[in-house]
Coordinates of C-alpha atoms in Angstrom, one line a residue:
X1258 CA -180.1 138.1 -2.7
X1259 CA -181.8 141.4 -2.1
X1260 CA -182.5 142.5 1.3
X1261 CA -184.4 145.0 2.8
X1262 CA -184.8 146.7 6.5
X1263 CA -187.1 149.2 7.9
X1264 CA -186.4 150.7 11.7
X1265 CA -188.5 152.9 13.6
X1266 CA -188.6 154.5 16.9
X1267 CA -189.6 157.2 19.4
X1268 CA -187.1 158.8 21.8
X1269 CA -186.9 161.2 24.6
X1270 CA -184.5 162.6 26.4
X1271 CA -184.4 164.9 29.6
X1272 CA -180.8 166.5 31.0
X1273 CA -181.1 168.5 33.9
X1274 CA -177.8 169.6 35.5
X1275 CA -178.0 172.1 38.6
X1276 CA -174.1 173.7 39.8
X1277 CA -174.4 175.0 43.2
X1278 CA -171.3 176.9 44.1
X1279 CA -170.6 179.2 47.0
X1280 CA -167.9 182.4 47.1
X1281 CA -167.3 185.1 49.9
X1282 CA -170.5 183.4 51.8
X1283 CA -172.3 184.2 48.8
X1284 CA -174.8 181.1 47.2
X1285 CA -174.4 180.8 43.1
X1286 CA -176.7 178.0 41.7
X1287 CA -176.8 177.6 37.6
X1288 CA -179.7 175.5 36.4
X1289 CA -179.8 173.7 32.8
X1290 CA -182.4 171.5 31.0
X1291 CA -182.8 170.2 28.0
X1292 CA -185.4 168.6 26.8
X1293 CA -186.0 166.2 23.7
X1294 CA -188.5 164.5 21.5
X1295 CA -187.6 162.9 18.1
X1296 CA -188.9 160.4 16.2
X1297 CA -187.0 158.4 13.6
X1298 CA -186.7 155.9 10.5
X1299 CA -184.3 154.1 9.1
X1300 CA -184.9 152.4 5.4
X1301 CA -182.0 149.6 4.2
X1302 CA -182.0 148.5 0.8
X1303 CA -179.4 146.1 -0.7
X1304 CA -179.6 145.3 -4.4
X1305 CA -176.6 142.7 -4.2
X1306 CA -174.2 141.3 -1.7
X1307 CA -171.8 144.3 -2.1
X1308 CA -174.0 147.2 -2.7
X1309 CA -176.2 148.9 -0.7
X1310 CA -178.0 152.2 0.5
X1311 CA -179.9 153.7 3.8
X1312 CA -182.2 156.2 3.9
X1313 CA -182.9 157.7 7.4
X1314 CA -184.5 161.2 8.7
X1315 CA -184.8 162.0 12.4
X1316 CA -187.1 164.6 13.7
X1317 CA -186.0 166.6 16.7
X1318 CA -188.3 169.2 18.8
X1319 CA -185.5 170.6 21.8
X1320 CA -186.5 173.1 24.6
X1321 CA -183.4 174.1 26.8
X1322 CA -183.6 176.5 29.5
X1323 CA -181.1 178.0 31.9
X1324 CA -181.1 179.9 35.0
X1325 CA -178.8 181.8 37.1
X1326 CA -179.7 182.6 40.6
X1327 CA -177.3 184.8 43.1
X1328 CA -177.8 187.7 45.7
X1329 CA -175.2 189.9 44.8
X1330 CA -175.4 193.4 43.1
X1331 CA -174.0 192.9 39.6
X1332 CA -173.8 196.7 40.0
X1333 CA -171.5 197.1 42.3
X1334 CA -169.9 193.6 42.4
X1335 CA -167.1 193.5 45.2
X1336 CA -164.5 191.1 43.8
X1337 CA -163.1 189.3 40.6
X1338 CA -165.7 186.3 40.8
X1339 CA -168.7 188.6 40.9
X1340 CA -167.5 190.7 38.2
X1341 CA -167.2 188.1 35.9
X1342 CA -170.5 187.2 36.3
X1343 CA -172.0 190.5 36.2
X1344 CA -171.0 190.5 32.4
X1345 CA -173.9 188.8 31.4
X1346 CA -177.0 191.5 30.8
X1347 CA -179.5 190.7 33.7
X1348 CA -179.4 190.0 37.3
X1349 CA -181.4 186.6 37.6
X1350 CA -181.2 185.6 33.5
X1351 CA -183.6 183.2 32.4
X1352 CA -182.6 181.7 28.6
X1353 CA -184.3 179.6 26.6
X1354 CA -183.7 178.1 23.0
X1355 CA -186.2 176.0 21.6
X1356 CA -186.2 174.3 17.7
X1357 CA -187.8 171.8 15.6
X1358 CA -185.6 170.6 12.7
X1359 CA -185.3 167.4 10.8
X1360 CA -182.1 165.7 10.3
X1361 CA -182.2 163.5 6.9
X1362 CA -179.2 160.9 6.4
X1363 CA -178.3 158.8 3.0
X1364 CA -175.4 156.7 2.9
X1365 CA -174.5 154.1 0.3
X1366 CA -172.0 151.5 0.7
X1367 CA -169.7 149.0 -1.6
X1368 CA -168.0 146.5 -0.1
X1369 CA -165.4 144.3 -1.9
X1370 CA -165.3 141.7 0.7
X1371 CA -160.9 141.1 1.4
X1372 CA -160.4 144.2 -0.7
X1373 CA -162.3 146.5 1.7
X1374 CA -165.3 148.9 1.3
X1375 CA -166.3 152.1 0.3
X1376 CA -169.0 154.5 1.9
X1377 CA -170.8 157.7 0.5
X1378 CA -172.2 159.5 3.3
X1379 CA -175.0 162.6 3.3
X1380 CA -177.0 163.9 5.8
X1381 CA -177.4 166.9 8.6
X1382 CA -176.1 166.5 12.1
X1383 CA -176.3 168.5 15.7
X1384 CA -173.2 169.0 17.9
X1385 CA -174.6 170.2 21.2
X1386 CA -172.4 172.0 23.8
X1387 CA -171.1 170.1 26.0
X1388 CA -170.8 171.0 30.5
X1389 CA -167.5 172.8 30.8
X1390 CA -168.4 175.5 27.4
X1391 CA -172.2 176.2 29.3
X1392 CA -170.9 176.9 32.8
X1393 CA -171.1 180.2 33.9
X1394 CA -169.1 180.2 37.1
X1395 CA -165.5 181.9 36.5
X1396 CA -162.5 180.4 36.9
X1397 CA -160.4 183.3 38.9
X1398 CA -157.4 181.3 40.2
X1399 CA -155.2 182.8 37.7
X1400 CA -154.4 186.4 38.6
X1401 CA -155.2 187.8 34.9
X1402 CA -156.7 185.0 33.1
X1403 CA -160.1 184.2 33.7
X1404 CA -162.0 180.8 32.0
X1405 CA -165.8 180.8 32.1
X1406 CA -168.4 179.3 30.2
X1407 CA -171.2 180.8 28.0
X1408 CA -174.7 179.5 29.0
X1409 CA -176.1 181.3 25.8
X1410 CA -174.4 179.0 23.7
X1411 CA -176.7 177.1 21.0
X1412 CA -176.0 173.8 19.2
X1413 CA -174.5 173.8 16.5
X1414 CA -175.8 172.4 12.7
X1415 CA -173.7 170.7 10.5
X1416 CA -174.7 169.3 6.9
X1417 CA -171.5 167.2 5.8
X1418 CA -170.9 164.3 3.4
X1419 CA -168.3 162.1 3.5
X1420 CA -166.1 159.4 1.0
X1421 CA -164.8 156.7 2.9
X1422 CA -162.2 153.5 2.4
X1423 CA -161.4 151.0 5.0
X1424 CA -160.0 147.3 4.7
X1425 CA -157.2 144.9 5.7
X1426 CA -154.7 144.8 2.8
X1427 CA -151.7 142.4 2.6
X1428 CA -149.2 144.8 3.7
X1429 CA -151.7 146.1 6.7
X1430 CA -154.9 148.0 7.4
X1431 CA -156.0 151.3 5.5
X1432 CA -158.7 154.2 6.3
X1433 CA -158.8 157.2 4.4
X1434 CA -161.8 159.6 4.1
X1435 CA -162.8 162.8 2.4
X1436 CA -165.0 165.4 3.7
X1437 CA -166.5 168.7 3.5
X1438 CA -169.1 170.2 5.6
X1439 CA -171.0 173.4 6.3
X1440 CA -171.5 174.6 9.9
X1441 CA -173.6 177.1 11.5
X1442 CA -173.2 178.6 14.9
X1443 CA -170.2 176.6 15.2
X1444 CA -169.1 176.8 18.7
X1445 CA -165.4 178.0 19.1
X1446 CA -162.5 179.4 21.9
X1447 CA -162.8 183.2 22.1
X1448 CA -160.6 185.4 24.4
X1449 CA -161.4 189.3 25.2
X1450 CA -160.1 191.9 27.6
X1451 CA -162.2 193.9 30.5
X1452 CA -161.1 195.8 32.9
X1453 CA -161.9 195.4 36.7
X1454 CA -159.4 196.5 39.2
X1455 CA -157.1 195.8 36.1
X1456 CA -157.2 194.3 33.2
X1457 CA -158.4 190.6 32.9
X1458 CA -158.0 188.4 30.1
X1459 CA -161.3 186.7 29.6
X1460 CA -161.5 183.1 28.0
X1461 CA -165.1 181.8 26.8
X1462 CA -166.7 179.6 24.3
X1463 CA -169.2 181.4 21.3
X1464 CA -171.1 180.5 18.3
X1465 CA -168.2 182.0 15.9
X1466 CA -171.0 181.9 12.9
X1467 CA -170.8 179.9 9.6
X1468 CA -167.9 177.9 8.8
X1469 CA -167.3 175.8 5.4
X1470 CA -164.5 173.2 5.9
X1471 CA -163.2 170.4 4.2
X1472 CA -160.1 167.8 4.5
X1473 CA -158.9 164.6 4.4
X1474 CA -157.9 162.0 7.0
X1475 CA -155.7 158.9 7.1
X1476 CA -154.6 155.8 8.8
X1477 CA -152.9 153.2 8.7
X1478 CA -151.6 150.6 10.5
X1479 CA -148.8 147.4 9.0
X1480 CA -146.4 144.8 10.5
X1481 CA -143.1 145.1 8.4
X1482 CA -141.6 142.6 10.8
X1483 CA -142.9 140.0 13.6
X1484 CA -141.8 141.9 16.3
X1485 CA -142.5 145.7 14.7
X1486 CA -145.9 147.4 14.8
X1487 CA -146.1 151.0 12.5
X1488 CA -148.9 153.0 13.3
X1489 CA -149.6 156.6 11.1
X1490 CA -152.5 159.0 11.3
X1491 CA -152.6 161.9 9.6
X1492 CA -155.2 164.8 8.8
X1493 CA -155.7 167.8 6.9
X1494 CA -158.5 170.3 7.2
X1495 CA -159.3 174.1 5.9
X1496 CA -162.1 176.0 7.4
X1497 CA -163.5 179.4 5.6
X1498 CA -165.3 181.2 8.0
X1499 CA -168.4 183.2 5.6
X1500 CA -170.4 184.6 8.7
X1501 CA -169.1 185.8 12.1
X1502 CA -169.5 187.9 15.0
X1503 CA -166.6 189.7 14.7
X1504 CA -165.1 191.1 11.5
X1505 CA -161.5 189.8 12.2
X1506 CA -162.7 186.2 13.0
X1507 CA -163.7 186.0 8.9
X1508 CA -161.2 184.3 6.7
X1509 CA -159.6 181.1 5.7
X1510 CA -157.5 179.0 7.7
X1511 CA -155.5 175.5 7.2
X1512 CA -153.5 173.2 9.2
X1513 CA -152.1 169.6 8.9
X1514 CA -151.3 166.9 11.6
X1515 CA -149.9 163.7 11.5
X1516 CA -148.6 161.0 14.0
X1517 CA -146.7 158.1 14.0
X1518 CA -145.9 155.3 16.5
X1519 CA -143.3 152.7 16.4
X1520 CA -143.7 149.3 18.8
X1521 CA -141.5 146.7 19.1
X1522 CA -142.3 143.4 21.1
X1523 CA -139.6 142.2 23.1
X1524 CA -139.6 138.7 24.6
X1525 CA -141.2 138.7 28.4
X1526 CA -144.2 140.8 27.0
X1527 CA -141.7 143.6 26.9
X1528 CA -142.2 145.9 24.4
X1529 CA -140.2 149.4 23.4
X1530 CA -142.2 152.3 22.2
X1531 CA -141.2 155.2 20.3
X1532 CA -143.9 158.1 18.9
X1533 CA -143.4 161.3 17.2
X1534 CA -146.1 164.5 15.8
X1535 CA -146.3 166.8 13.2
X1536 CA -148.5 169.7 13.2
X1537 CA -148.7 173.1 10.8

C-alpha cells in the first residue's frame, strides 16, 4: 500500500559559552553565542513496500558573536601568552557572522527486505566549529609549539550525495557507500611560524577554502566460526582543493585506511583479541 508522511516544525537554539581564564594576575574572558532559528519539513512518499522517497528543506537564520576582553597592551605584550593573543588585529575584538541559507534534502530508498537496502542521498548540510577550534586562549606549555583556536572561524557548507548498501547476508553483515561532496570554507589544521623572543611554531584551525572530495567506505562484519568474530572497515577518500588561502594549500590529495579486528570467545566469557591498521 502507498503511504504518505508530512513533518513540520520550528526550532531554536541558543549556545552561549563564556572562558574565563587568568595568567600573570592578568583576567582573559572569551564570550561566544550563537543563535538559531529554522523552520523545517519533511515530505515521505512510498509508492510500494520497497520503494520510497523524502523530500525535506530546513531554513536556518544564525547570528554568532564573539568577544574577547583583557587589560593588557597587545603592543607591548610582556610574555609568550600575551603574545599569542596579540596576533589577532584589535585590542577588545568584537566578531560577528550572521546567514540565512536553506538546506534542501532528497533521499530515496529501495529496500529488498533479507537482501538488504539501498539509499540515494542529496541535499546541503552545515558543519559548525566545534569548542576546542574557536578558543582563543594559547596553549604555551610547550616551549616552541603553541596550540590556539581561531574565534573567526565560520561554519562550513557542504552539498554531498551519497549511494548506500547495507543488509545482513548469509556469510555476515555488509555496508558500503559512495560519496562525493563539495565544501566551502572547510575548516582544517594550519601551522605557521612568528617570532617572539624566538621563534614559535603556531598551530590553529582555518577555513582552508573550497574543497571537492569523493571516496568510498566499507564494512563488514562475518562469523566464519562459532567462537571467531572478523570485523573490517576500510575507506578511501580524495580531496582537490579549487580555492584557498594560501597558494601551496591548492592541489589534490588521496589516502586509504583500513582496519581489521579478530575476536575469539573463549569459554568463561574469555575472549582473545587481536587488531591491526592500514593507512597511506
Amino acid at each position: 500500500d502507498k503511504k504518505s508522511q508530512i513533518e513540520v516544525g520550528l526550532k531554536y537554539n541558543l549556545l552561549e559559552d563564556i572562558k574565563n581564564q587568568g595568567y600573570n594576575d592578568n583576567p582573559f574572558e572569551f564570550d561566544y553565542e550563537d543563535s538559531r532559528l529554522s523552520t523545517y519539513f519533511n515530505i515521505g512518499y512510498y509508492f510500494s513496500e520497497s520503494f520510497g522517497m523524502q523530500f525535506g528543506s530546513r531554513f536556518e537564520m544564525s547570528e554568532t558573536e564573539s568577544t574577547l576582553d583583557h587589560m593588557i597592551n597587545t603592543n607591548n605584550p610582556q610574555n609568550t601568552f600575551e603574545w599569542a593573543l596579540s596576533l589577532y588585529d584589535e585590542d577588545d575584538f568584537n566578531y560577528n557572522y550572521d546567514y540565512e541559507r536553506v538546506y534542501p534534502s532528497l533521499f530515496f530508498l529501495y529496500d529488498m527486505k533479507q537482501r538488504g537496502s539501498f539509499k540515494l542521498e542529496f541535499g546541503r548540510r552545515i558543519n559548525r566549529p566545534w569548542e576546542g577550534a574557536l578558543n582563543p586562549f594559547p596553549d604555551v606549555s610547550d616551549p616552541t609549539l603553541i596550540h590556539q583556536g581561531n574565534p573567526y572561524l565560520k561554519p562550513e557548507d557542504i552539498y554531498k550525495w551519497e549511494l548506500s548498501y547495507s543488509g545482513r547476508l548469509k556469510f555476515g553483515y555488509l555496508s558500503a557507500a559512495i560519496f562525493s561532496s563539495e565544501v566551502t570554507d572547510q575548516i582544517d589544521r594550519y601551522k605557521y611560524s612568528e617570532s617572539f623572543d624566538q621563534e614559535y611554531s603556531i598551530l590553529t584551525w582555518i577555513n582552508k577554502g573550497k574543497v571537492e572530495s569523493k571516496g568510498f567506505e566499507l564494512q563488514f562484519m562475518t562469523r566464519p566460526l562459532p567462537m571467531w568474530d572478523l570485523m573490517l572497515w576500510g575507506t578511501y577518500w580524495n580531496n582537490n582543493t579549487l580555492e584557498a588561502t594560501e597558494e601551496d594549500m591548492l592541489g589534490e590529495e588521496s589516502g586509504f585506511y583500513a582496519h581489521i579486528m579478530s575476536k575469539f570467545n573463549l569459554n568463561n566469557d574469555q575472549e582473545i583479541q587481536l587488531s591491526g591498521g592500514f593507512s597511506t
